PDB file of N, CA and C in Angstrom:
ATOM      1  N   UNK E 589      63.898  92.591  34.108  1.00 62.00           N
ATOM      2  CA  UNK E 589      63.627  92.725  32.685  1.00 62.00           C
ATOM      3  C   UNK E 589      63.296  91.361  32.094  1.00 62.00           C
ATOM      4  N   UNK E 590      64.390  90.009  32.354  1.00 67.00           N
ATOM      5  CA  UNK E 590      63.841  89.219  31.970  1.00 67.00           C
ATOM      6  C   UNK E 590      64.369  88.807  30.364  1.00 67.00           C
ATOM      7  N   UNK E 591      63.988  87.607  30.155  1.00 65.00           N
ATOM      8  CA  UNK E 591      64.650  87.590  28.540  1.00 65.00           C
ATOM      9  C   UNK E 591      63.305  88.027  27.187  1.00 65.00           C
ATOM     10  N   UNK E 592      62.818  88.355  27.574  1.00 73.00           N
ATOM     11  CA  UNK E 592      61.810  88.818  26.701  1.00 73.00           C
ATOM     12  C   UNK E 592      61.458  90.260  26.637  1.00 73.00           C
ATOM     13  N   UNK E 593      62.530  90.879  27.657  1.00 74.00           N
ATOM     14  CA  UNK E 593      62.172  92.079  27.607  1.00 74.00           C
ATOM     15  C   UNK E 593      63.406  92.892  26.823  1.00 74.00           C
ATOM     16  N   UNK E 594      63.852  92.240  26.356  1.00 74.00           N
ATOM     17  CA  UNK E 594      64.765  92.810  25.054  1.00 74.00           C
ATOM     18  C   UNK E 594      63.976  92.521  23.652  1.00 74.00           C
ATOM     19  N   UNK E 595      62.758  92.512  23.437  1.00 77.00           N
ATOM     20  CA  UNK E 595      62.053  92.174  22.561  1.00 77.00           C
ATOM     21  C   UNK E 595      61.854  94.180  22.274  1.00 77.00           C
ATOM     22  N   UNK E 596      61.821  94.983  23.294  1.00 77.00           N
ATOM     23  CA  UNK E 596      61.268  95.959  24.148  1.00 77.00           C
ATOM     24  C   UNK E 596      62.271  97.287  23.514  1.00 77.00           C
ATOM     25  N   UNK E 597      63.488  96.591  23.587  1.00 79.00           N
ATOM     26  CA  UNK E 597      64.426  97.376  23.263  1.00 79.00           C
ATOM     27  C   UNK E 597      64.438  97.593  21.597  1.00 79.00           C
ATOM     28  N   UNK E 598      63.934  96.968  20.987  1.00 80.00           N
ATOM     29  CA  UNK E 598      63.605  96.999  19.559  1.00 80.00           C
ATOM     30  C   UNK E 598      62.545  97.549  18.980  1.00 80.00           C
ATOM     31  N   UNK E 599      61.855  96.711  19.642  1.00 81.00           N
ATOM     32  CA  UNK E 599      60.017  96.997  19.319  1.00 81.00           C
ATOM     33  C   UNK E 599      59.595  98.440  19.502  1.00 81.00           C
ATOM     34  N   UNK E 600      60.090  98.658  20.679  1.00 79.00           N
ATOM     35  CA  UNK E 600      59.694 100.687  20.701  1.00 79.00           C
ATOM     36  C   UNK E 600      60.119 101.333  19.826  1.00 79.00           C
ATOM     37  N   UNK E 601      61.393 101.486  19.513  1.00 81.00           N
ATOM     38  CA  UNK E 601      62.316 102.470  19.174  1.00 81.00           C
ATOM     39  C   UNK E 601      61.672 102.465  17.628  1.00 81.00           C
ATOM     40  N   UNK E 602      61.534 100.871  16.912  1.00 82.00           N
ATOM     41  CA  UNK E 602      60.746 101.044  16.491  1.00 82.00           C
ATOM     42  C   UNK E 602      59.555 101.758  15.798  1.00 82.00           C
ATOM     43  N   UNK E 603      58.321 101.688  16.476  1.00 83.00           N
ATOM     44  CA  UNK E 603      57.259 102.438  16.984  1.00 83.00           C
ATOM     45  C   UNK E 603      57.062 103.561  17.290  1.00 83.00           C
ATOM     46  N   UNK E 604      58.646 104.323  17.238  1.00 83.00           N
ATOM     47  CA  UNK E 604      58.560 105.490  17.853  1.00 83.00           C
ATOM     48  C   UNK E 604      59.061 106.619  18.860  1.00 83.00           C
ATOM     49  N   UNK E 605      59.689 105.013  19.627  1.00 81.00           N
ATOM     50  CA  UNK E 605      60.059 105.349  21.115  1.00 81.00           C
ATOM     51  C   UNK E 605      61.046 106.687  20.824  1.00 81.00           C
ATOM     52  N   UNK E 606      61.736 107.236  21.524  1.00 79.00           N
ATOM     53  CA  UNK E 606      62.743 108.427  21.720  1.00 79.00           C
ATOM     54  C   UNK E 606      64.121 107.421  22.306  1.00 79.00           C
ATOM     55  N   UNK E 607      63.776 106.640  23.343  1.00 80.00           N
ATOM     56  CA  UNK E 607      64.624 106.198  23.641  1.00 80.00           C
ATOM     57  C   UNK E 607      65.281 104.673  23.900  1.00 80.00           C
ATOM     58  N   UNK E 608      66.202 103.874  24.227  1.00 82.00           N
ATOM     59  CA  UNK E 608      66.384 102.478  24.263  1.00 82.00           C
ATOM     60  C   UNK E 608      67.697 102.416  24.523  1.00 82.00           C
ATOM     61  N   UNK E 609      68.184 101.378  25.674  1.00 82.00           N
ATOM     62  CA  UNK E 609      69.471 101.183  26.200  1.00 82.00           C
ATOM     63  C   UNK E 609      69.824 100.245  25.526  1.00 82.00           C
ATOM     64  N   UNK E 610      71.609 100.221  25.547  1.00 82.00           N
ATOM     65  CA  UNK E 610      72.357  99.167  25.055  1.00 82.00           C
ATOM     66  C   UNK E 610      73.485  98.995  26.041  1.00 82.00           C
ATOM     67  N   UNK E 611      73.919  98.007  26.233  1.00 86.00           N
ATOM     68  CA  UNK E 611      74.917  98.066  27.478  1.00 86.00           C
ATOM     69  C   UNK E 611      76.421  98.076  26.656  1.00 86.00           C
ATOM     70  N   UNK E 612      77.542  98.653  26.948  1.00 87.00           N
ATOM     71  CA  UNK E 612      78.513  99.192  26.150  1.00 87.00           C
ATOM     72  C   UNK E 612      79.019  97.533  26.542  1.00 87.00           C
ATOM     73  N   UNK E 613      79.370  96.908  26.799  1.00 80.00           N
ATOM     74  CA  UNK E 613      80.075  95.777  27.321  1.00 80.00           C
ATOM     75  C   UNK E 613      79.332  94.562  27.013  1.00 80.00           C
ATOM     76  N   UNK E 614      78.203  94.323  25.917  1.00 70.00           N
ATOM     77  CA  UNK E 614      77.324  93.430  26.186  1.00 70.00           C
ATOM     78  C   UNK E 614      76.210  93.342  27.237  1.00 70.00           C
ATOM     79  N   UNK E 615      75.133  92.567  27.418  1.00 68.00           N
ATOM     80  CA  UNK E 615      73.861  92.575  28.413  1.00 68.00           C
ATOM     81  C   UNK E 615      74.733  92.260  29.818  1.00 68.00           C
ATOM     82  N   UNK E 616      74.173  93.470  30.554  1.00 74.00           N
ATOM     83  CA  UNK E 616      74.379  93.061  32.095  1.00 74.00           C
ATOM     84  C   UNK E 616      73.439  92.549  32.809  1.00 74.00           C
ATOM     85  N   UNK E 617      72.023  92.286  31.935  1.00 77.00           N
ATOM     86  CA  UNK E 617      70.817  90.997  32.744  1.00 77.00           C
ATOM     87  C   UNK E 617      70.028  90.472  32.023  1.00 77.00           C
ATOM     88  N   UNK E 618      69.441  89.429  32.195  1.00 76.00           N
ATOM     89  CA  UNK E 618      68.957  88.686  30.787  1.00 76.00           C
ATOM     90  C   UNK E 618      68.045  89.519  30.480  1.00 76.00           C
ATOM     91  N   UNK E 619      68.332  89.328  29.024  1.00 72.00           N
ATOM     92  CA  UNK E 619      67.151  90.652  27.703  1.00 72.00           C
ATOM     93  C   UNK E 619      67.935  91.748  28.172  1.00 72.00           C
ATOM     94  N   UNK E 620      68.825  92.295  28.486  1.00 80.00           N
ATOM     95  CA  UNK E 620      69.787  93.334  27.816  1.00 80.00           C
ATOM     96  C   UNK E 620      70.335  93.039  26.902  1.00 80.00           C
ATOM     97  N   UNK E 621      70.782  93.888  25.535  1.00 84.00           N
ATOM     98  CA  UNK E 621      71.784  93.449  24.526  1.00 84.00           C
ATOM     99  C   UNK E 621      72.794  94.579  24.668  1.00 84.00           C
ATOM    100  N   UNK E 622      73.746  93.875  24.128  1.00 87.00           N
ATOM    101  CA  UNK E 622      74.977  95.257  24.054  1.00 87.00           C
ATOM    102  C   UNK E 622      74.593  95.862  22.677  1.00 87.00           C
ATOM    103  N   UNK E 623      75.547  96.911  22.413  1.00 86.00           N
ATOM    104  CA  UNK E 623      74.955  98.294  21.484  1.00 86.00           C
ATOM    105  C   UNK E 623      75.285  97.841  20.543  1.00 86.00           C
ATOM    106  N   UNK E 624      76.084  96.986  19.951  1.00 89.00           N
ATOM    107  CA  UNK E 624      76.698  96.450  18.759  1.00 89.00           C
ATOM    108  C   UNK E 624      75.218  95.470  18.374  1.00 89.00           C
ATOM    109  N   UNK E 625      74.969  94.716  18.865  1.00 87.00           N
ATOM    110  CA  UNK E 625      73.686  93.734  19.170  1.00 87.00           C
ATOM    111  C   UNK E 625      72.409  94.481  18.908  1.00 87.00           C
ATOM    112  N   UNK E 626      72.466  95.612  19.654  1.00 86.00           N
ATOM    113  CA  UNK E 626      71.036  96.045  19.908  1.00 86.00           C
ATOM    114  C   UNK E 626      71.174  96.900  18.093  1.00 86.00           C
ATOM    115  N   UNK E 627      72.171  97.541  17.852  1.00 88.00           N
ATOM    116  CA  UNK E 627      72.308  98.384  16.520  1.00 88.00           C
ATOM    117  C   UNK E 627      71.883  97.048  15.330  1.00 88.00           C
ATOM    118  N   UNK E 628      72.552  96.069  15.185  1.00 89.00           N
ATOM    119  CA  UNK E 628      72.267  95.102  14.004  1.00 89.00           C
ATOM    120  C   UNK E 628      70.782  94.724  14.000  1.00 89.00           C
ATOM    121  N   UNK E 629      69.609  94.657  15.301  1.00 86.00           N
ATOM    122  CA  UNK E 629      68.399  94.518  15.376  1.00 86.00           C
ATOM    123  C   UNK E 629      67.623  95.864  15.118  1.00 86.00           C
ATOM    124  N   UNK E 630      67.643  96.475  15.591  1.00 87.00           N
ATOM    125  CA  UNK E 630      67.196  97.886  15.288  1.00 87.00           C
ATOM    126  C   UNK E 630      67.576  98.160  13.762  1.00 87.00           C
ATOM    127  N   UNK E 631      68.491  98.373  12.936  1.00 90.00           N
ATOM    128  CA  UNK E 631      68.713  97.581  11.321  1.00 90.00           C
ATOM    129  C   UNK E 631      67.802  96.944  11.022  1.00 90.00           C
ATOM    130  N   UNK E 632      67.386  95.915  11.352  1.00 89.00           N
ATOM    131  CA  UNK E 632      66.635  94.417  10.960  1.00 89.00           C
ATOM    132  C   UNK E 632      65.256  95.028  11.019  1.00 89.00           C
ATOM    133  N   UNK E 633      64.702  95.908  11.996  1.00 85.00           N
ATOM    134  CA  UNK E 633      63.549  96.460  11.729  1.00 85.00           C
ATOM    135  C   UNK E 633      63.272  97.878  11.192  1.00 85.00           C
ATOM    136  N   UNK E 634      64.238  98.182  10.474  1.00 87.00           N
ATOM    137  CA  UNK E 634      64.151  99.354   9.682  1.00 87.00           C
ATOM    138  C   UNK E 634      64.211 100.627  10.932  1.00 87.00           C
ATOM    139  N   UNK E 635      64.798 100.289  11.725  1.00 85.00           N
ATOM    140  CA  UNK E 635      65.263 101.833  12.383  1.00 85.00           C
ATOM    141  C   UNK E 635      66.994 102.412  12.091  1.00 85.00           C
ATOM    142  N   UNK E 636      66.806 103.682  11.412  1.00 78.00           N
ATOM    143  CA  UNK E 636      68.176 103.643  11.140  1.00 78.00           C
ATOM    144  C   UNK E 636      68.758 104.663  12.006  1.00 78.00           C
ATOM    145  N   UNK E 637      67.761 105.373  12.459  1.00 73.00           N
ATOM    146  CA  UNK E 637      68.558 106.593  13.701  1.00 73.00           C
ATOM    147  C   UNK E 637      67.794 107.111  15.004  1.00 73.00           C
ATOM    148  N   UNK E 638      67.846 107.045  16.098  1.00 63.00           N
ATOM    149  CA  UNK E 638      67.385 107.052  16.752  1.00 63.00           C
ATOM    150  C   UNK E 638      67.536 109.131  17.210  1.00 63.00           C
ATOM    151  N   UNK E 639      66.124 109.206  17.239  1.00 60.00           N
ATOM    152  CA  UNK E 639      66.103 110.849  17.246  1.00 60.00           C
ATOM    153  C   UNK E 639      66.115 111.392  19.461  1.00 60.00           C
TER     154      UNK E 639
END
């Protein structure tokens, strides 16, 4: 994934996506975020629920 590929986890869901991981424990590889992390960014770009 890489550290830029948590750009990925935002940017879709975003856009549209259906779906996007969060790791319950924090990132288990660089550019994973944990769900607490990944929820305050997903916020930041106006996604408020993921369908």
């Amino acid at each position: 994934m890489g550290a830029r590929g948590g750009v990925s986890r935002v940017a879709l869901p975003a856009a549209g996506s259906v779906m996007t991981f969060g790791a319950l424990d924090g990132g288990t590889a660089p550019g994973q975020m944990g769900c607490r992390s990944l929820a305050r960014e997903l916020a930041r770009w106006g996604v408020r629920e993921l369908r």
